[in-house]
Every structure is written in structure tokens, then in C-alpha cells.
Coordinates of C-alpha atoms and ligand atoms in Angstrom, one line a residue:
M8 CA -146.2 -187.9 71.1
A9 CA -145.2 -184.4 72.4
F10 CA -144.7 -183.3 68.9
G11 CA -148.2 -183.7 67.9
K12 CA -149.1 -180.5 69.5
M13 CA -146.4 -178.6 68.2
R14 CA -146.7 -179.9 64.7
D15 CA -150.3 -178.2 64.7
F16 CA -148.6 -175.0 65.9
M17 CA -146.0 -174.8 63.5
R18 CA -148.1 -175.5 60.5
Q19 CA -150.1 -172.5 61.8
E20 CA -147.0 -170.6 62.0
L21 CA -145.9 -171.7 58.7
N22 CA -149.1 -170.6 57.2
S23 CA -149.2 -167.3 58.6
I24 CA -145.7 -166.7 57.2
K25 CA -146.9 -167.6 53.8
E26 CA -150.2 -165.6 54.1
A27 CA -148.2 -162.4 55.5
G28 CA -146.1 -162.8 51.9
L29 CA -142.9 -163.3 54.0
W30 CA -142.3 -166.7 52.7
K31 CA -138.5 -167.2 51.5
E32 CA -137.7 -169.4 48.7
E33 CA -134.5 -170.6 47.9
R34 CA -133.5 -170.4 44.2
V35 CA -131.1 -173.3 43.3
I36 CA -128.2 -172.3 41.1
V37 CA -126.4 -175.2 39.3
S38 CA -122.9 -173.2 38.4
R39 CA -120.7 -171.4 40.3
Q40 CA -121.2 -167.8 41.5
G41 CA -120.7 -165.0 39.5
P42 CA -121.9 -162.5 37.0
E43 CA -123.8 -164.9 35.3
V44 CA -125.2 -168.0 36.9
E45 CA -127.2 -171.0 35.6
L46 CA -130.3 -171.7 37.4
K47 CA -132.0 -175.5 38.1
D48 CA -134.3 -174.7 35.4
G49 CA -131.8 -174.3 32.9
R50 CA -132.0 -170.7 32.4
K51 CA -128.5 -168.7 32.3
V52 CA -129.2 -165.5 34.3
L53 CA -127.1 -162.1 34.8
N54 CA -126.7 -162.0 38.7
F55 CA -127.5 -158.7 40.2
C56 CA -128.0 -159.6 43.7
A57 CA -124.6 -161.1 45.0
N58 CA -122.8 -159.5 47.6
N59 CA -120.0 -160.4 45.0
Y60 CA -118.7 -156.8 44.8
L61 CA -115.1 -157.5 43.7
G62 CA -116.4 -160.5 41.6
L63 CA -113.9 -162.8 43.5
A64 CA -116.4 -165.7 44.2
G65 CA -116.0 -168.2 41.4
Q66 CA -113.0 -166.9 39.9
Q67 CA -110.7 -169.5 38.5
W68 CA -107.5 -167.8 40.1
L69 CA -109.0 -168.4 43.6
V70 CA -110.0 -171.8 42.7
D71 CA -106.3 -172.4 41.7
E72 CA -105.1 -171.0 44.9
A73 CA -107.7 -172.9 47.0
K74 CA -106.4 -176.1 45.3
K75 CA -103.0 -175.4 46.2
V76 CA -103.8 -174.6 49.8
L77 CA -106.1 -177.5 50.3
E78 CA -103.1 -179.8 49.1
K79 CA -101.0 -178.5 51.6
Y80 CA -102.9 -177.9 54.4
G81 CA -105.9 -180.4 54.2
Y82 CA -109.4 -180.4 54.6
G83 CA -110.1 -179.8 58.1
M84 CA -108.5 -179.3 61.7
S85 CA -111.4 -180.8 63.9
S86 CA -110.2 -178.5 66.7
V87 CA -110.9 -175.1 68.0
R88 CA -108.2 -172.5 67.8
F89 CA -106.5 -172.8 71.3
I90 CA -106.3 -176.5 71.4
C91 CA -104.8 -177.7 67.9
G92 CA -106.7 -175.6 65.3
T93 CA -104.2 -172.9 64.5
Q94 CA -102.1 -173.3 61.7
E95 CA -99.4 -170.8 60.5
I96 CA -101.8 -169.5 57.8
H97 CA -104.2 -168.3 60.4
K98 CA -101.7 -166.4 62.1
E99 CA -100.9 -165.1 58.6
L100 CA -104.3 -164.3 57.7
E101 CA -105.0 -162.5 61.0
R102 CA -101.5 -160.3 60.4
K103 CA -102.8 -159.3 56.8
I104 CA -106.4 -158.3 57.7
A105 CA -104.8 -156.2 60.9
D106 CA -102.2 -154.5 58.5
F107 CA -104.6 -154.0 55.6
L108 CA -107.0 -152.1 58.0
G109 CA -104.2 -150.3 60.0
K110 CA -105.0 -151.9 63.2
D111 CA -102.8 -153.6 66.0
D112 CA -104.2 -157.0 65.6
A113 CA -107.1 -159.1 64.2
I114 CA -109.0 -162.4 65.3
L115 CA -111.1 -164.6 63.0
F116 CA -114.2 -166.0 63.6
A117 CA -116.4 -168.5 61.6
A118 CA -118.7 -165.8 60.4
C119 CA -119.1 -161.9 60.9
M120 CA -122.1 -163.2 62.5
D121 CA -120.2 -164.7 65.5
A122 CA -117.6 -161.8 65.5
N123 CA -120.5 -159.5 66.3
G124 CA -121.5 -162.4 68.8
G125 CA -118.4 -162.1 70.6
V126 CA -117.3 -158.5 70.3
F127 CA -119.6 -157.3 73.2
E128 CA -120.0 -159.7 75.9
P129 CA -116.1 -160.0 76.9
I130 CA -115.7 -156.3 77.5
F131 CA -119.1 -154.7 78.3
G132 CA -121.1 -155.2 81.6
P133 CA -123.9 -153.6 83.5
E134 CA -121.9 -150.6 84.4
D135 CA -121.2 -149.9 80.7
A136 CA -123.0 -148.1 77.8
I137 CA -123.6 -149.2 74.1
L138 CA -125.1 -146.8 71.6
T139 CA -126.5 -148.5 68.5
D140 CA -128.1 -147.3 65.3
R141 CA -131.9 -148.3 65.2
L142 CA -130.9 -150.2 61.6
N143 CA -127.8 -151.8 62.8
H144 CA -127.6 -155.7 61.5
A145 CA -129.1 -158.4 63.4
S146 CA -126.1 -159.8 64.4
I147 CA -125.0 -156.9 66.4
I148 CA -128.4 -156.8 67.9
D149 CA -127.9 -160.2 69.3
G150 CA -124.4 -159.5 70.2
I151 CA -125.6 -156.4 72.4
R152 CA -128.1 -158.8 73.8
L153 CA -125.6 -161.3 75.3
T154 CA -124.3 -158.5 77.4
K155 CA -126.1 -156.8 80.5
A156 CA -124.8 -153.3 79.4
K157 CA -127.1 -150.6 79.0
R158 CA -128.6 -150.2 75.6
F159 CA -129.1 -146.8 73.9
I160 CA -130.7 -146.9 70.2
Y161 CA -130.2 -143.8 68.3
K162 CA -132.3 -142.8 65.2
H163 CA -130.9 -144.0 62.0
M164 CA -127.6 -142.0 61.0
D165 CA -129.0 -139.3 63.5
M166 CA -125.9 -137.8 65.0
D167 CA -127.7 -135.4 66.9
D168 CA -129.6 -138.0 68.6
L169 CA -126.4 -140.0 69.2
E170 CA -125.2 -137.0 71.1
E171 CA -128.2 -136.9 73.1
K172 CA -127.9 -140.7 73.9
L173 CA -124.0 -140.1 74.6
K174 CA -124.9 -137.1 77.0
E175 CA -127.5 -139.7 78.8
A176 CA -124.8 -142.3 79.0
Q177 CA -122.1 -140.3 80.3
S178 CA -122.4 -141.8 83.9
A179 CA -121.4 -145.3 82.5
R180 CA -117.9 -146.8 83.0
F181 CA -117.1 -147.6 79.3
R182 CA -118.8 -146.5 76.2
I183 CA -119.1 -147.4 72.6
I184 CA -120.8 -146.3 69.4
V185 CA -121.6 -149.1 67.0
S186 CA -122.8 -149.1 63.6
D187 CA -122.8 -150.9 60.3
G188 CA -120.3 -149.1 58.0
V189 CA -122.9 -149.5 55.2
F190 CA -126.5 -150.5 55.7
S191 CA -127.6 -153.0 53.3
M192 CA -131.1 -152.0 52.2
D193 CA -130.1 -148.3 51.3
G194 CA -126.5 -148.6 50.5
D195 CA -126.1 -145.5 52.9
I196 CA -122.6 -145.1 54.4
A197 CA -122.3 -144.5 58.4
K198 CA -121.0 -141.0 59.1
V199 CA -118.2 -142.7 60.8
D200 CA -116.0 -139.4 61.0
K201 CA -118.7 -137.7 62.9
M202 CA -119.0 -140.8 65.4
C203 CA -115.2 -140.6 65.7
E204 CA -115.7 -136.9 66.8
L205 CA -118.6 -137.6 69.1
G206 CA -116.6 -140.4 70.4
E207 CA -113.8 -138.3 71.3
K208 CA -115.9 -135.4 72.9
Y209 CA -117.8 -138.0 74.9
D210 CA -115.2 -140.8 75.9
A211 CA -116.6 -143.3 73.7
L212 CA -115.2 -146.3 71.6
V213 CA -116.1 -146.5 68.1
M214 CA -116.7 -149.5 66.1
V215 CA -118.1 -150.4 62.8
D216 CA -119.3 -153.7 60.8
D217 CA -118.1 -153.3 57.6
S218 CA -119.2 -156.2 56.0
H219 CA -120.6 -154.4 53.0
A220 CA -117.6 -152.3 52.7
T221 CA -114.0 -154.1 53.5
G222 CA -112.1 -154.4 50.2
F223 CA -113.8 -151.7 48.1
L224 CA -115.3 -148.6 49.8
G225 CA -112.5 -146.0 50.1
K226 CA -109.9 -144.8 47.7
T227 CA -107.7 -148.1 48.5
G228 CA -110.8 -150.4 49.8
R229 CA -110.2 -150.1 53.4
G230 CA -114.0 -149.6 54.0
S231 CA -116.3 -146.9 55.5
P232 CA -113.6 -145.4 57.9
E233 CA -111.2 -144.8 54.9
Y234 CA -114.2 -143.5 52.9
R235 CA -114.8 -140.8 55.8
G236 CA -111.2 -140.1 56.5
C237 CA -110.9 -141.5 59.8
L238 CA -109.4 -145.0 59.6
D239 CA -106.9 -144.4 62.3
K240 CA -109.8 -143.4 64.9
V241 CA -111.9 -146.3 64.8
D242 CA -111.6 -148.8 67.7
L243 CA -113.0 -152.0 66.5
I244 CA -114.0 -153.2 62.7
T245 CA -116.0 -156.3 62.4
S246 CA -116.4 -157.8 58.6
T247 CA -116.7 -160.9 56.7
L248 CA -115.0 -162.9 54.2
G249 CA -118.2 -164.0 52.8
K250 CA -119.0 -160.9 50.9
A251 CA -116.4 -159.2 48.7
L252 CA -113.5 -161.0 50.0
G253 CA -114.2 -164.3 48.0
G254 CA -117.6 -164.8 49.2
A255 CA -116.7 -168.2 51.1
S256 CA -117.2 -167.7 54.8
G257 CA -115.4 -166.4 57.8
G258 CA -115.4 -163.0 59.9
F259 CA -113.0 -161.1 62.0
I260 CA -112.6 -158.3 64.7
A261 CA -109.8 -155.8 64.4
G262 CA -108.6 -153.6 66.7
H263 CA -106.5 -152.5 69.7
Q264 CA -103.9 -155.2 70.9
E265 CA -105.6 -155.4 74.3
L266 CA -108.8 -155.9 73.3
I267 CA -107.8 -158.6 70.6
D268 CA -105.8 -160.7 73.3
I269 CA -109.1 -160.3 75.5
Y270 CA -111.1 -161.8 72.6
R271 CA -108.6 -164.6 72.4
Q272 CA -109.4 -165.5 76.1
R273 CA -112.9 -164.8 76.5
S274 CA -115.0 -164.6 73.3
R275 CA -117.1 -167.4 73.1
P276 CA -117.8 -167.8 69.8
Y277 CA -114.2 -168.0 69.2
L278 CA -113.3 -170.3 72.0
F279 CA -116.2 -172.7 71.6
S280 CA -116.4 -173.2 68.0
N281 CA -114.2 -174.9 65.2
T282 CA -111.4 -173.0 63.5
L283 CA -111.9 -172.0 59.9
P284 CA -111.0 -174.2 57.4
P285 CA -107.4 -174.1 56.0
V286 CA -108.5 -173.6 52.5
V287 CA -110.7 -170.6 53.1
V288 CA -108.1 -169.1 55.2
G289 CA -105.1 -169.8 52.9
T290 CA -107.3 -168.5 50.0
A291 CA -108.4 -165.2 51.9
I292 CA -104.5 -164.5 52.0
A293 CA -104.4 -164.6 48.5
V294 CA -107.2 -162.1 48.4
F295 CA -105.8 -159.7 50.6
N296 CA -102.1 -159.9 48.7
K297 CA -104.3 -159.1 45.5
L298 CA -106.2 -156.0 47.3
S299 CA -102.9 -154.7 48.8
E300 CA -101.3 -154.7 45.5
T301 CA -103.7 -153.1 43.3
T302 CA -106.8 -151.3 43.7
Q303 CA -107.9 -152.4 40.2
L304 CA -110.7 -154.4 41.1
R305 CA -112.3 -151.7 43.5
D306 CA -111.7 -149.2 40.9
R307 CA -113.6 -151.2 38.4
L308 CA -116.6 -151.8 40.5
M309 CA -116.9 -147.9 41.1
E310 CA -116.9 -147.3 37.4
N311 CA -119.7 -150.0 36.9
T312 CA -121.8 -148.4 39.8
K313 CA -121.3 -144.8 38.6
Y314 CA -122.2 -146.2 35.1
F315 CA -125.2 -148.0 36.1
R316 CA -126.5 -145.3 38.7
N317 CA -126.3 -142.6 36.0
K318 CA -128.1 -144.8 33.2
M319 CA -130.9 -145.8 35.4
S320 CA -131.5 -142.3 36.5
E321 CA -131.4 -140.7 33.1
A322 CA -134.1 -143.7 32.1
G323 CA -136.2 -141.9 35.0
F324 CA -135.9 -144.5 37.8
D325 CA -136.0 -143.3 41.2
I326 CA -132.8 -144.5 43.0
I327 CA -131.3 -143.5 46.3
P328 CA -128.4 -141.3 45.4
G329 CA -124.9 -142.3 46.5
E330 CA -121.7 -144.0 45.5
H331 CA -122.2 -147.5 46.9
P332 CA -122.9 -150.6 44.5
I333 CA -126.0 -151.4 46.2
V334 CA -128.5 -149.3 44.2
P335 CA -131.8 -149.2 45.5
I336 CA -134.8 -148.7 42.5
M337 CA -137.4 -147.3 44.6
L338 CA -141.1 -147.9 43.8
G339 CA -142.9 -146.8 46.7
K340 CA -144.4 -143.8 44.9
F341 CA -146.6 -146.3 42.8
P342 CA -149.8 -147.9 43.8
N343 CA -149.3 -151.3 45.4
D344 CA -145.5 -150.9 45.6
A345 CA -145.2 -154.0 47.3
K346 CA -146.9 -156.3 44.7
L347 CA -145.1 -154.2 42.0
S348 CA -141.5 -154.9 43.4
Q349 CA -142.3 -158.9 43.1
D350 CA -143.9 -158.3 39.5
M351 CA -141.0 -156.5 38.5
A352 CA -138.3 -158.8 39.7
A353 CA -140.2 -161.7 38.0
D354 CA -140.4 -160.1 34.8
L355 CA -136.7 -159.1 34.9
L356 CA -135.6 -162.6 35.7
D357 CA -137.7 -163.7 32.6
E358 CA -135.5 -160.8 30.8
G359 CA -132.4 -162.8 32.2
I360 CA -131.9 -160.3 35.2
Y361 CA -131.5 -161.9 38.5
V362 CA -132.7 -159.3 41.1
V363 CA -134.8 -159.1 44.4
G364 CA -137.6 -156.9 45.3
F365 CA -138.2 -156.0 48.9
Y366 CA -140.9 -154.8 50.5
Y367 CA -142.6 -154.0 54.3
P368 CA -141.6 -155.4 56.7
V369 CA -138.2 -155.6 55.3
V370 CA -138.1 -152.2 54.5
P371 CA -140.5 -149.4 55.5
R372 CA -144.0 -149.2 54.3
G373 CA -144.1 -147.5 51.2
E374 CA -140.5 -147.8 50.5
S375 CA -140.6 -151.1 48.3
R376 CA -137.7 -151.5 45.8
I377 CA -135.8 -153.7 43.7
R378 CA -132.2 -153.9 45.4
V379 CA -129.4 -154.1 42.4
Q380 CA -126.1 -154.8 43.5
I381 CA -123.2 -154.0 41.2
S382 CA -120.1 -156.1 40.8
A383 CA -116.5 -155.7 39.2
A384 CA -117.1 -158.6 37.1
H385 CA -120.0 -157.1 35.5
T386 CA -119.0 -156.3 31.8
K387 CA -120.4 -153.1 30.3
E388 CA -122.2 -155.2 28.0
M389 CA -124.0 -157.0 31.1
L390 CA -124.9 -153.6 32.8
D391 CA -126.3 -152.4 29.5
R392 CA -128.7 -155.5 29.2
A393 CA -129.8 -154.8 32.7
I394 CA -130.4 -151.4 32.0
N395 CA -132.2 -152.4 29.0
A396 CA -134.3 -154.9 30.6
F397 CA -135.4 -152.6 33.6
I398 CA -136.4 -149.8 31.0
K399 CA -138.5 -152.6 29.2
V400 CA -140.1 -153.8 32.5
G401 CA -140.1 -150.5 33.7
K402 CA -142.2 -149.0 30.7
K403 CA -144.4 -152.1 30.9
Y404 CA -145.8 -151.2 34.6
G405 CA -145.5 -147.2 34.2
V406 CA -142.5 -146.7 36.3
V407 CA -140.7 -145.1 33.6
Ligands
LIG515 C1 -123.7 -160.1 56.1 C2 -123.4 -159.3 57.3 C3 -123.2 -160.1 58.5 C4 -123.2 -161.4 58.5 O1 -121.6 -161.9 58.1 P1 -121.4 -163.2 57.8 O2 -120.1 -163.7 57.9 O3 -122.2 -164.2 56.7 O4 -121.9 -164.1 59.1 C5 -122.9 -159.3 59.7 N1 -122.8 -157.8 59.4 C6 -123.5 -157.3 58.5 C7 -123.6 -155.7 58.4 C8 -123.6 -157.8 57.3 O5 -124.0 -157.0 56.1

């Protein structure tokens, strides 16, 4: 049997993943997603590792909205968009997203992974240049790989290096600068304003993937371009419905009309994959309506974030400064930091706090950390419980 040979090989591969300490376990949750979740082993823990920034995932009012949509528009469409998979709500959501971000139009994908897989290939060829941050998300890297465009990888958030690369790329037909709006390991926010300045100077479009920003970053939650004061200057925004915006699934591209029109004709993940389910689309409309009405949720998220960051700093933890609800607790200056990150996360879970420790090669060597993600749904009491647990566990390991 052909698989016999492959089985041996795969077993070795699986072992080497385990030996390298890179094995990913899935922890099974038996409740809804939320600030508190119940694990399969019966433990109820506070969740500090979801991308549930606005706290919408699992909320009853969204479930109620979803039920109404499900009842009216049904479960599935059994079609791609351009055959018979476009309902009025798909058009309405695309309009809402475009209006929310101040762009001409928007186009939905099954996920942001797909949006990034379909954003470059239809418009960039061998005569073009793509300038990409070294730490950009895997989906951007894969999307660029699908093109024959020339790739220029600039040092992480290094605008001088970007400028050098832009100079090198001047002979290309079209150029585009591409960055995550927020980088998920450090919570650092791209210098989108500077990217736009350089884009103007060197005739390059600017694209950000705002998956960790749409809905809450910036005064009214329009994301990293709003935070940097250049929302009108960014050409393309990709993002996900699977994080702050209810957390189900779905992605989109928002931008200039002509580009969105081209994507509808040529973007392969859009053309050759099923339409988003009505229940996700209709419920996402309710989310955008809510976010257009009030900044209450993002304001609470920012207050929670500030409170947690301040208290943790006061307690003596080494955290990467910033304003993003991704709060990395750095452990690199302690011996055996990789193991420390895992031991601390395990102890924190025993204290009822669900967080994840990251270490090399997911983050650079000597930069092991526990990544905390704050939500608008965390109460002050929950934040205090997490802070106190961190202090208790931190003392045990001599971290504070
Ligand atoms: C999470 C994430 C994605 C993937 O989004 P999905 O909708 O889950 O596919 C893409 N880009 C960035 C920057 C992300 O953080």
C-alpha cells in the first residue's frame, strides 16, 4: 500500500513536532464563547486568550438577532455569489462595511485568509512590486505567493528600510505597501500614516489587514488607519468578521470601486468558494449597526485595557508598552523562559485564568511571553482576579 511508506514518514514528522515542543493541543470548551468559559473537565475559567475584543461572541442579543435572520433567510445557499448565492443581506453588509470604513465598496469572503488570498493575484503581475512587512500574517504571505509580482520584504515597522525598498522598486509598473494593521504577538500598531506618506512620495498603494483592529481601534473603531489619522488615504483594507465583530467567520476587502469590481470578476477565493451563510451575514449587519450607533463597547475595551496594563506594570511585570488590548507579559529576561511561559500558563489555568504562553519559534528567541487579550466583556472584578492570579503565580516563579 502506498500509504505504508508515507505512514512511517508522517509518524516521524509527528514525533519531531512533539520533540520540538511545538505540538498544539485543542482545549475543549463546552459552553458559549465569552469572558468566562466552561472546559470539558468541568472547570469554569476566565478567558483571556480570545480575539473577542468587543465581547460580542456568545452574547445573547446577537444570538437573538441570528435566530431572526436564520428564520427569514434560511441556513445555507448552496451556491457561489455570482450564480445564486447573493441575498439582499449580502449586498447590505457589503454597503455597511464600505460606509463604516469610508471606502467606495466592499466584497465578502469566507474568511480574511481568503480575502488576503484573493487581494493581490487579480491586480498584480510580474511587472509589479509588493512591499511587505517581514512579520506580516501568514495569509498575506500566501496571498503574495500566488502572484508573480516582485516581492520586497522590509524590516518590521522599519520605515527607513521600506523607503529603501520603495526606491529599489521604482521601475515596477504598480507598487503596493502591505502591512498588518496590528501585529498579533506584540500588539504593535503599524505606522500607517508614514506608510501613506511614503506611498504618496513613491507612487505606491497602501493596504492594511486590520483583523486585530476593525471595530475597536481608533476613536470610533475604524481601525489602525483611523488610529494613525489617515483613514481616507489607505487604498485597501482587509479584515475579518471572526475576531471583534462577533467572532463567527467571514472576511472582506474594502477599497476603491474599480478594484472591488475587478475582485468580483477575478478573485479566485470569491469566485470558486461558497457564499457566506445568511445567518453570519445578517448578524454581522446588526454588529455594524451597533458599532455605527455607539462607541460604548470600544470605549469600555480601552478602559479595561488601560486598567489592566497599569495594574500589571505597577505589580512589576514587564509588558510591551502600548494601547492595544493584546498585552504581552514578557519573560525573556528570566532563565529558561520558554519553559517558564508554559509553567506559568498552566499555573494560571489552575487559578482559573485561561491564557497562552508563546515561545520560540512562534516568537523570537529570548522573547517568550504570556499573551493576554482584554475584552470589553471583562468586568473589573474579572480583571482584578486575573491581576491577582498573575501576581500570585509571578511571585512563585520569581517574576515579580
Ligand atoms: C486572524 C487573522 C487573519 C485570518 O482571519 P480569518 O477570517 O480567521 O481567516 C488574517 N490576517 C490577520 C492579520 C489575522 O490576525
